[in-house]
Coordinates of C-alpha atoms in Angstrom, one line a residue:
Chain A
X1 CA -19.1 22.2 -25.9
X2 CA -17.6 21.8 -22.4
X3 CA -14.1 20.7 -21.8
X4 CA -15.3 17.3 -20.7
X5 CA -17.4 16.9 -23.8
X6 CA -14.4 17.6 -26.0
X7 CA -12.4 15.1 -24.0
X8 CA -15.1 12.5 -24.4
X9 CA -15.3 13.0 -28.2
X10 CA -11.5 12.9 -28.6
X11 CA -11.4 9.7 -26.5
X12 CA -14.2 8.0 -28.3
X13 CA -12.2 8.5 -31.5
X14 CA -9.2 6.9 -29.9
X15 CA -7.1 10.0 -30.0
X16 CA -4.6 10.7 -27.3
X17 CA -4.9 13.7 -25.0
X18 CA -2.9 16.8 -25.9
X19 CA 0.8 16.7 -24.9
X20 CA 1.7 18.3 -21.7
X21 CA 4.9 20.5 -21.5
X22 CA 6.6 19.7 -18.3
X23 CA 9.9 20.3 -16.6
X24 CA 11.7 17.6 -14.7
X25 CA 14.7 17.9 -12.4
X26 CA 16.8 14.8 -13.1
X27 CA 20.2 14.3 -11.5
X28 CA 20.4 18.1 -10.8
X29 CA 19.7 19.0 -14.4
X30 CA 16.5 20.8 -15.6
X31 CA 15.0 18.9 -18.5
X32 CA 12.0 20.2 -20.5
X33 CA 9.9 17.7 -22.4
X34 CA 6.5 17.2 -23.9
X35 CA 4.6 14.1 -22.7
X36 CA 1.3 12.3 -23.2
X37 CA -0.2 12.3 -19.7
X38 CA -0.1 8.5 -19.8
X39 CA 3.7 8.5 -19.8
X40 CA 5.2 6.9 -16.8
X41 CA 8.2 8.5 -15.2
X42 CA 10.1 5.4 -16.2
X43 CA 9.2 5.8 -19.9
X44 CA 10.0 9.5 -19.8
X45 CA 13.4 8.8 -18.4
X46 CA 14.2 6.0 -20.9
X47 CA 12.4 6.9 -24.1
X48 CA 12.4 10.7 -24.0
X49 CA 15.4 11.7 -21.9
X50 CA 17.4 8.7 -23.3
X51 CA 18.6 7.7 -19.9
X52 CA 18.6 3.9 -20.1
X53 CA 20.1 3.2 -16.7
X54 CA 16.7 2.8 -15.1
X55 CA 15.3 -0.5 -16.2
X56 CA 11.9 -1.7 -17.1
X57 CA 11.2 -5.2 -15.7
X58 CA 7.5 -6.0 -14.9
X59 CA 6.1 -2.5 -15.4
X60 CA 3.7 -3.2 -12.5
X61 CA 5.6 -2.3 -9.4
X62 CA 6.4 -5.9 -8.6
X63 CA 10.1 -6.3 -9.5
X64 CA 11.8 -3.0 -8.4
X65 CA 14.1 -2.8 -11.5
X66 CA 12.7 0.7 -12.2
X67 CA 13.5 2.1 -8.7
X68 CA 14.6 5.8 -8.6
X69 CA 14.9 8.3 -5.9
X70 CA 12.3 11.1 -5.7
X71 CA 13.2 13.8 -3.1
X72 CA 15.5 11.2 -1.6
X73 CA 12.9 8.5 -1.4
X74 CA 12.9 5.3 -3.4
X75 CA 9.9 4.7 -5.5
X76 CA 8.9 2.5 -8.5
X77 CA 9.1 4.8 -11.5
X78 CA 6.8 2.5 -13.6
X79 CA 3.9 3.2 -11.3
X80 CA 3.9 7.0 -11.4
X81 CA 3.2 9.5 -14.1
X82 CA 5.9 11.9 -15.4
X83 CA 3.4 14.8 -15.2
X84 CA 3.1 14.3 -11.4
X85 CA 6.7 15.0 -10.8
X86 CA 7.4 18.6 -11.8
X87 CA 9.3 20.4 -9.0
X88 CA 10.6 17.1 -7.6
X89 CA 14.2 16.1 -7.4
X90 CA 14.7 12.9 -9.3
X91 CA 17.9 10.9 -9.0
X92 CA 18.6 7.9 -11.2
X93 CA 21.4 5.4 -11.2
X94 CA 23.3 7.8 -13.6
X95 CA 23.1 10.4 -10.8
X96 CA 24.7 8.1 -8.2
X97 CA 28.1 7.9 -10.0
X98 CA 29.7 7.0 -13.3
X99 CA 32.3 4.4 -14.1
X100 CA 35.2 6.8 -13.2
X101 CA 33.5 8.1 -10.1
X102 CA 31.5 5.3 -8.6
X103 CA 29.1 6.0 -5.7
X104 CA 29.8 4.0 -2.5
X105 CA 26.9 1.6 -3.0
X106 CA 27.9 1.1 -6.6
X107 CA 31.5 0.3 -5.5
X108 CA 30.2 -2.1 -2.8
X109 CA 28.2 -4.0 -5.4
X110 CA 31.3 -4.4 -7.6
X111 CA 33.5 -5.5 -4.7
X112 CA 30.9 -8.0 -3.5
X113 CA 29.9 -9.2 -7.0
X114 CA 26.3 -8.3 -6.2
X115 CA 24.9 -9.2 -9.5
X116 CA 25.1 -11.7 -12.4
X117 CA 23.2 -10.4 -15.5
X118 CA 23.0 -6.9 -14.0
X119 CA 19.5 -6.0 -15.2
X120 CA 18.1 -5.5 -11.7
X121 CA 21.2 -3.8 -10.4
X122 CA 20.4 -0.1 -11.0
X123 CA 17.1 -0.7 -9.2
X124 CA 18.8 -2.6 -6.4
X125 CA 21.4 0.2 -5.9
X126 CA 18.9 3.0 -6.0
X127 CA 16.7 1.0 -3.6
X128 CA 19.6 0.4 -1.3
X129 CA 20.5 4.1 -1.2
X130 CA 17.0 5.0 -0.3
X131 CA 16.7 2.1 2.2
X132 CA 19.9 3.1 4.0
X133 CA 18.5 6.6 4.5
X134 CA 15.3 5.1 5.9
X135 CA 17.4 3.1 8.4
X136 CA 19.4 6.2 9.3
X137 CA 16.1 8.0 10.0
X138 CA 15.0 5.2 12.3
X139 CA 12.1 3.8 10.3
X140 CA 10.9 0.4 11.5
X141 CA 10.4 -2.6 9.2
X142 CA 8.6 -5.9 9.4
X143 CA 11.8 -7.4 10.7
X144 CA 12.1 -4.9 13.6
X145 CA 11.2 -6.6 16.8
X146 CA 9.8 -3.5 18.4
X147 CA 8.4 -0.9 16.0
X148 CA 8.7 1.7 18.8
X149 CA 12.5 1.2 19.1
X150 CA 14.2 4.5 18.3
X151 CA 17.2 2.9 16.6
X152 CA 17.5 0.2 14.0
X153 CA 20.2 -2.5 14.0
X154 CA 20.7 -3.4 10.4
X155 CA 20.9 -7.1 10.6
X156 CA 20.9 -9.3 7.5
X157 CA 17.2 -10.1 8.2
X158 CA 16.5 -6.3 8.2
X159 CA 18.3 -5.9 4.9
X160 CA 16.4 -8.8 3.3
X161 CA 13.1 -7.5 4.5
X162 CA 13.7 -4.0 3.5
X163 CA 14.9 -5.0 0.0
X164 CA 12.0 -7.4 -0.7
X165 CA 10.7 -5.0 -3.3
X166 CA 13.7 -5.7 -5.6
X167 CA 13.7 -9.1 -7.3
X168 CA 16.9 -10.6 -8.7
X169 CA 16.1 -13.5 -11.0
X170 CA 19.8 -14.5 -11.0
X171 CA 19.4 -14.9 -7.3
X172 CA 22.5 -12.9 -6.4
X173 CA 20.9 -12.1 -3.1
X174 CA 23.7 -13.3 -0.7
X175 CA 26.1 -10.9 -2.4
X176 CA 23.6 -8.1 -2.7
X177 CA 23.0 -8.4 1.1
X178 CA 26.8 -8.4 1.6
X179 CA 27.3 -5.2 -0.5
X180 CA 24.6 -3.4 1.4
X181 CA 26.0 -4.5 4.7
X182 CA 29.4 -3.1 3.6
X183 CA 27.8 0.1 2.5
X184 CA 26.0 0.5 5.9
X185 CA 29.2 -0.2 7.8
X186 CA 31.1 2.4 5.9
X187 CA 28.5 5.0 6.3
X188 CA 27.4 7.7 3.9
X189 CA 29.9 8.9 1.3
Chain B
X1 CA -3.8 2.3 -21.3
X2 CA -6.7 4.5 -22.6
X3 CA -5.9 8.2 -22.9
X4 CA -6.9 10.7 -20.2
X5 CA -6.5 14.3 -19.3
X6 CA -4.7 15.4 -16.2
X7 CA -4.9 18.2 -13.8
X8 CA -3.3 18.9 -10.4
X9 CA -5.7 20.1 -7.8
X10 CA -4.7 23.2 -5.9
X11 CA -7.0 22.9 -2.9
X12 CA -9.4 20.3 -1.5
X13 CA -12.6 22.0 -2.5
X14 CA -11.3 22.5 -6.1
X15 CA -10.4 18.8 -6.1
X16 CA -13.9 17.5 -5.3
X17 CA -15.4 20.0 -7.8
X18 CA -13.0 18.8 -10.5
X19 CA -13.7 15.2 -10.0
X20 CA -17.4 15.6 -10.2
X21 CA -17.3 15.4 -14.0
X22 CA -18.1 12.2 -15.7
X23 CA -15.3 9.6 -15.9
X24 CA -13.0 11.6 -13.6
X25 CA -11.0 9.9 -10.8
X26 CA -8.6 11.1 -8.1
X27 CA -5.0 9.9 -8.3
X28 CA -2.6 10.1 -5.4
X29 CA 0.2 7.6 -5.0
X30 CA -1.1 5.8 -8.1
X31 CA 0.5 2.5 -7.2
X32 CA -2.8 0.6 -7.5
X33 CA -4.7 2.8 -9.9
X34 CA -2.0 3.0 -12.6
X35 CA -1.4 -0.7 -12.4
X36 CA -5.2 -1.3 -13.0
X37 CA -5.2 1.3 -15.8
X38 CA -2.4 -0.5 -17.6
X39 CA -4.5 -3.6 -17.5
X40 CA -7.7 -1.8 -18.8
X41 CA -9.5 -2.6 -15.5
X42 CA -9.7 1.1 -14.5
X43 CA -10.5 3.5 -17.3
X44 CA -10.7 7.1 -16.2
X45 CA -11.0 9.8 -18.8
X46 CA -9.7 12.5 -16.5
X47 CA -7.3 12.3 -13.5
X48 CA -7.3 14.8 -10.7
X49 CA -4.0 14.7 -8.9
X50 CA -4.6 15.2 -5.1
X51 CA -1.1 14.1 -4.0
X52 CA 0.1 17.6 -3.2
X53 CA -2.9 18.8 -1.3
X54 CA -2.1 20.0 2.2
X55 CA -3.4 16.8 3.8
X56 CA -0.1 15.3 4.8
X57 CA 0.0 16.1 8.5
X58 CA -0.5 13.9 11.5
X59 CA -2.1 16.0 14.2
X60 CA -3.0 15.5 17.8
X61 CA -6.7 15.5 18.6
X62 CA -8.2 16.9 21.8
X63 CA -9.3 13.5 23.0
X64 CA -5.8 12.1 22.9
X65 CA -6.2 10.6 19.5
X66 CA -4.5 11.4 16.1
X67 CA -5.8 12.7 12.9
X68 CA -3.9 11.3 9.9
X69 CA -4.2 13.4 6.7
X70 CA -5.3 11.3 3.8
X71 CA -2.3 12.3 1.7
X72 CA 0.2 11.1 4.4
X73 CA 2.3 8.4 2.8
X74 CA 2.2 4.8 4.3
X75 CA 5.8 5.0 5.2
X76 CA 5.4 8.3 7.1
X77 CA 2.5 6.9 9.1
X78 CA 4.4 3.7 9.9
X79 CA 7.5 5.7 11.0
X80 CA 5.7 8.4 13.0
X81 CA 6.9 8.2 16.6
X82 CA 3.4 8.8 18.0
X83 CA 1.9 6.0 15.9
X84 CA 4.8 3.7 16.8
X85 CA 4.4 4.2 20.5
X86 CA 0.6 4.7 20.9
X87 CA -0.7 2.7 17.9
X88 CA 2.0 0.1 17.3
X89 CA -0.6 -2.3 15.7
X90 CA -1.0 0.3 12.9
X91 CA 2.7 0.7 12.4
X92 CA 3.2 -3.1 12.3
X93 CA 0.3 -3.5 9.8
X94 CA 1.8 -0.9 7.5
X95 CA 5.3 -2.3 7.4
X96 CA 3.9 -5.8 6.8
X97 CA 2.3 -4.6 3.5
X98 CA 3.8 -4.0 0.1
X99 CA 7.4 -3.0 -0.4
X100 CA 9.5 -0.1 0.7
X101 CA 9.1 1.6 -2.6
X102 CA 5.3 1.2 -2.7
X103 CA 4.9 2.4 0.9
X104 CA 6.8 5.6 0.0
X105 CA 4.3 6.3 -2.7
X106 CA 1.0 4.9 -1.4
X107 CA -1.3 7.4 0.5
X108 CA -3.5 6.7 3.5
X109 CA -6.6 7.4 1.5
X110 CA -5.5 5.3 -1.4
X111 CA -4.6 2.4 0.8
X112 CA -8.2 2.3 2.1
X113 CA -9.5 2.4 -1.5
X114 CA -7.2 -0.1 -3.1
X115 CA -9.0 -2.8 -5.1
X116 CA -9.0 -6.6 -4.5
X117 CA -6.1 -8.7 -5.8
X118 CA -8.6 -11.5 -6.8
X119 CA -6.9 -12.9 -10.0
X120 CA -10.3 -13.1 -11.8
X121 CA -10.8 -9.3 -11.2
X122 CA -7.4 -8.8 -13.0
X123 CA -8.2 -11.3 -15.8
X124 CA -10.4 -9.3 -18.2
X125 CA -11.3 -12.5 -20.0
X126 CA -12.9 -13.9 -16.9
X127 CA -16.4 -13.3 -15.4
X128 CA -16.2 -10.8 -12.5
X129 CA -19.2 -9.0 -11.1
X130 CA -16.9 -6.5 -9.4
X131 CA -15.1 -5.5 -12.7
X132 CA -18.1 -6.1 -15.0
X133 CA -21.4 -6.3 -13.1
X134 CA -23.6 -9.2 -14.3
X135 CA -20.7 -11.2 -15.8
X136 CA -20.6 -13.7 -13.0
X137 CA -17.9 -14.8 -10.5
X138 CA -15.2 -17.0 -11.9
X139 CA -13.7 -17.4 -8.5
X140 CA -16.7 -19.4 -7.3
X141 CA -15.9 -22.9 -8.4
X142 CA -12.5 -21.6 -9.7
X143 CA -9.1 -21.3 -8.0
X144 CA -10.2 -19.7 -4.8
X145 CA -7.4 -20.4 -2.3
X146 CA -7.0 -16.7 -1.4
X147 CA -10.7 -15.8 -1.2
X148 CA -13.2 -14.8 1.5
X149 CA -14.6 -17.1 4.2
X150 CA -16.8 -14.5 5.9
X151 CA -19.5 -12.2 4.6
X152 CA -19.2 -13.3 1.0
X153 CA -22.2 -14.0 -1.3
X154 CA -23.2 -15.5 -4.6
X155 CA -21.9 -12.5 -6.5
X156 CA -18.4 -12.1 -5.2
X157 CA -15.9 -13.8 -2.9
X158 CA -13.1 -11.3 -3.2
X159 CA -11.2 -10.1 -0.1
X160 CA -10.0 -6.6 0.7
X161 CA -6.2 -6.6 0.5
X162 CA -5.3 -3.8 3.0
X163 CA -3.3 -4.5 6.2
X164 CA -3.5 -0.9 7.3
X165 CA -7.3 -1.0 7.3
X166 CA -7.4 -4.1 9.6
X167 CA -5.4 -2.3 12.2
X168 CA -7.6 0.8 11.8
X169 CA -10.7 -1.3 12.3
X170 CA -9.4 -2.6 15.6
X171 CA -8.6 0.9 16.6
X172 CA -12.1 2.2 15.9
X173 CA -10.9 4.6 13.3
X174 CA -13.2 7.1 11.6
X175 CA -12.9 8.2 8.0
X176 CA -13.3 11.9 7.3
X177 CA -15.0 12.7 4.0
X178 CA -15.4 15.9 2.1
X179 CA -18.3 16.1 -0.4
X180 CA -18.6 18.0 -3.6
X181 CA -20.9 20.5 -1.9
X182 CA -18.3 21.2 0.8
X183 CA -20.0 19.1 3.5
X184 CA -17.8 17.1 5.9
X185 CA -18.9 13.8 7.5
X186 CA -17.2 11.1 9.5
X187 CA -17.9 7.4 9.0
X188 CA -16.6 4.5 11.3
X189 CA -14.3 2.4 9.2
X190 CA -16.4 -0.7 9.7
X191 CA -19.4 1.2 8.2
X192 CA -17.2 2.7 5.5
X193 CA -16.8 -0.7 3.7
X194 CA -19.7 -2.6 2.2
X195 CA -20.1 -6.4 1.9
X196 CA -20.5 -7.6 -1.7
X197 CA -24.3 -8.4 -1.7
X198 CA -25.6 -8.0 -5.2
X199 CA -23.4 -5.0 -6.0
X200 CA -19.7 -6.0 -5.4
X201 CA -18.6 -3.2 -7.6
X202 CA -19.7 -0.7 -4.9
X203 CA -17.1 -1.3 -2.2
X204 CA -17.6 1.7 0.1
X205 CA -20.2 4.3 1.2
X206 CA -18.3 7.0 -0.6
X207 CA -20.7 9.3 -2.5
X208 CA -19.8 10.4 -6.0
X209 CA -17.0 13.0 -6.0
X210 CA -16.5 12.5 -2.2
X211 CA -12.9 12.6 -1.1
X212 CA -11.2 11.0 1.9
X213 CA -9.5 13.9 3.7
X214 CA -8.3 12.2 6.9
X215 CA -8.5 9.2 9.2
X216 CA -9.1 9.9 12.9
X217 CA -7.9 7.5 15.5
X218 CA -9.5 7.8 19.0
X219 CA -7.1 7.7 22.0
X220 CA -5.6 4.2 22.1
X221 CA -7.4 1.6 24.1
X222 CA -5.6 0.0 27.0
X223 CA -3.6 -3.2 26.4
X224 CA -1.0 -4.7 24.2
X225 CA -1.5 -4.2 20.4
X226 CA -0.2 -6.9 17.9
X227 CA -0.6 -7.4 14.2
X228 CA 0.1 -10.8 12.9
X229 CA 0.1 -11.7 9.2
X230 CA 0.2 -15.1 7.7
X231 CA 1.2 -15.3 4.0
X232 CA 2.8 -17.5 1.4
X233 CA 6.0 -15.5 1.3
X234 CA 8.0 -14.0 4.2
X235 CA 7.7 -10.5 2.7
X236 CA 6.0 -8.5 0.0
X237 CA 2.9 -10.6 -0.1
X238 CA -0.8 -10.2 0.7
X239 CA -2.3 -11.9 3.8
X240 CA -3.9 -15.3 3.6
X241 CA -5.1 -14.4 7.1
X242 CA -4.1 -11.6 9.4
X243 CA -5.1 -10.6 12.9
X244 CA -5.0 -7.2 14.7
X245 CA -5.5 -7.8 18.4
X246 CA -5.5 -5.5 21.4
X247 CA -5.8 -7.2 24.7
X248 CA -5.9 -5.7 28.2
X249 CA -5.5 -8.3 30.9
X250 CA -5.3 -7.9 34.7
X251 CA -4.3 -10.7 37.1
X252 CA -5.1 -13.3 34.6
X253 CA -8.4 -11.9 33.5
X254 CA -9.1 -10.2 30.2
X255 CA -10.6 -6.8 30.8
X256 CA -10.9 -5.6 27.3
X257 CA -10.2 -7.0 23.8
X258 CA -10.4 -5.9 20.2
X259 CA -10.1 -8.3 17.3
X260 CA -10.0 -7.6 13.6
X261 CA -9.2 -10.0 10.7
X262 CA -7.7 -9.3 7.3
X263 CA -7.7 -11.5 4.2
X264 CA -11.0 -13.2 5.2
X265 CA -13.7 -10.9 3.8
X266 CA -14.7 -8.1 1.4
X267 CA -13.8 -5.7 4.2
X268 CA -11.5 -5.5 7.2
X269 CA -13.4 -7.9 9.6
X270 CA -14.0 -6.7 13.1
X271 CA -15.1 -9.6 15.2
X272 CA -17.4 -8.4 18.0
X273 CA -18.2 -12.1 18.5
X274 CA -14.6 -12.9 19.4
X275 CA -14.4 -9.8 21.7
X276 CA -17.5 -10.9 23.5
X277 CA -16.0 -14.3 24.1
X278 CA -12.9 -12.7 25.6
X279 CA -14.1 -9.9 27.9
X280 CA -14.1 -10.9 31.6
X281 CA -12.8 -14.4 30.9
X282 CA -9.5 -15.9 32.1
X283 CA -6.5 -15.3 29.8
X284 CA -6.1 -19.0 28.9
X285 CA -5.9 -20.9 25.6
X286 CA -9.3 -22.4 26.3
X287 CA -10.7 -18.8 26.2
X288 CA -8.8 -18.0 23.0
X289 CA -10.1 -21.2 21.4
X290 CA -13.7 -20.2 22.4
X291 CA -13.1 -16.7 20.9
X292 CA -11.8 -18.3 17.7
X293 CA -14.8 -20.6 17.4
X294 CA -17.1 -17.6 17.9
X295 CA -15.2 -15.5 15.3
X296 CA -15.5 -18.3 12.7
X297 CA -19.0 -19.5 13.5
X298 CA -20.4 -18.2 10.2
X299 CA -17.3 -18.9 8.1
X300 CA -17.9 -20.7 4.8
X301 CA -15.1 -22.2 2.7
X302 CA -15.1 -22.3 -1.1
X303 CA -13.0 -25.4 -1.5
X304 CA -9.5 -24.3 -2.1
X305 CA -9.7 -21.8 0.8
X306 CA -11.3 -24.1 3.4
X307 CA -7.9 -24.2 5.2
X308 CA -8.3 -20.5 6.0
X309 CA -11.0 -21.1 8.6
X310 CA -8.7 -23.2 10.8
X311 CA -5.8 -20.9 9.9
X312 CA -7.8 -17.9 11.1
X313 CA -8.7 -19.6 14.4
X314 CA -5.1 -20.6 15.1
X315 CA -3.7 -17.2 14.1
X316 CA -6.1 -15.6 16.5
X317 CA -5.2 -17.9 19.4
X318 CA -1.5 -17.3 19.0
X319 CA -1.9 -13.6 18.6
X320 CA -4.2 -13.3 21.7
X321 CA -1.8 -15.4 23.8
X322 CA 1.1 -13.2 22.8
X323 CA -0.8 -10.0 23.5
X324 CA -2.2 -11.2 26.9
X325 CA 1.3 -12.3 28.0
X326 CA 2.7 -8.9 27.3
X327 CA -0.2 -6.7 28.6

């Protein structure tokens, strides 16, 4: 029987695929785990690595609560598979600081009161960190008048457009924008 | 989500060989496929991960064009300085779509192959000839505000959701394909997509196991390039209507024009009719209005989406006026 025949039989009987042993690099720590191939990176972080900072909102890439940084870039961890991210550097909200040593964007959110219930906040902060790096690299956005312009002026319109993948149902948006504006003005670190 | 097995492809030929088995699919960014798998709309038994294949470069072509590797992320294409200066319409289209997080994940090839956002395609309790051939089309006679006005039929009135593909249609892009037998072919983007006809489940001319390896852009046409997108929200929303226009005008006369629409059909809709009504004519609103009439001559509303016909005309006029002013 071929490998695909075996898979088809297993599948028709409703059995899961064999677990995959994978290694993930999360917040500079090497973590070994066994996952069903279906496991999203989000579920691997929360349910297996017991890191509950990254939040599950819609689980369909629409709300941004699950945003993490992979190789420095912000992505929705709900819409990618854990097995696809061996050898990648994953940074979650836990990797950006802790209560005694807050990261600069975390501190700005506190100072500006950039949240109410706080559920979207880890995703907002990870997204903001990734977004500020994109601006520093000169990436254009839909709010950029000339996409060919070599430098980006981070207006409030730019911040709102670039953060549109993060929903806040408490509508703390004005203070989120203010926190990100402060972070940008202070620069990295 | 149904269970599946997973493998990471090591080279392009191994990828097309691996995906030839029954029930197998490619995965790259996964932003559309995994969403659909969670909803039991897509149901692969095996995933071949092609995201790390060496198809992530944007290379110069001898004719002055660019070859964009299929695994290049949407955000990398949008931010590439050559794309921004020579093909700004493509950069503008890319940054008008999805969110920053999704653009960081989504690949060029995956963007081309993303499925419609028709709500009846997503509702597994509804009839949908695209999801379940022969089950009917609940959008016809249903809530069809976002649906097609051009090229639709009795079987399906879904639209193609990509912004990127609309800009590529205006730029005469060619899709480079690798077959399971190692053969390579190039297909013009307007020929790559199919209209629904009686088989809306077949959306492109991709052969089984064939893989998109690159998109080739010929050297940019003369003139000012603009992408304008009209939607229900200011950001992170699909187009009701979008227009990619490239206009070259000289002393008040249009020398050359390219027009493509998004959000109006099963495929990015290049309008040769509008282009014919523009070439050699004065760069005036009367000309743009004629072009808009020509573009929408065969348009058919479904009720809720009747407004799109006039919206498409006006969006085209405004975009042409802006492009001609600047060219």
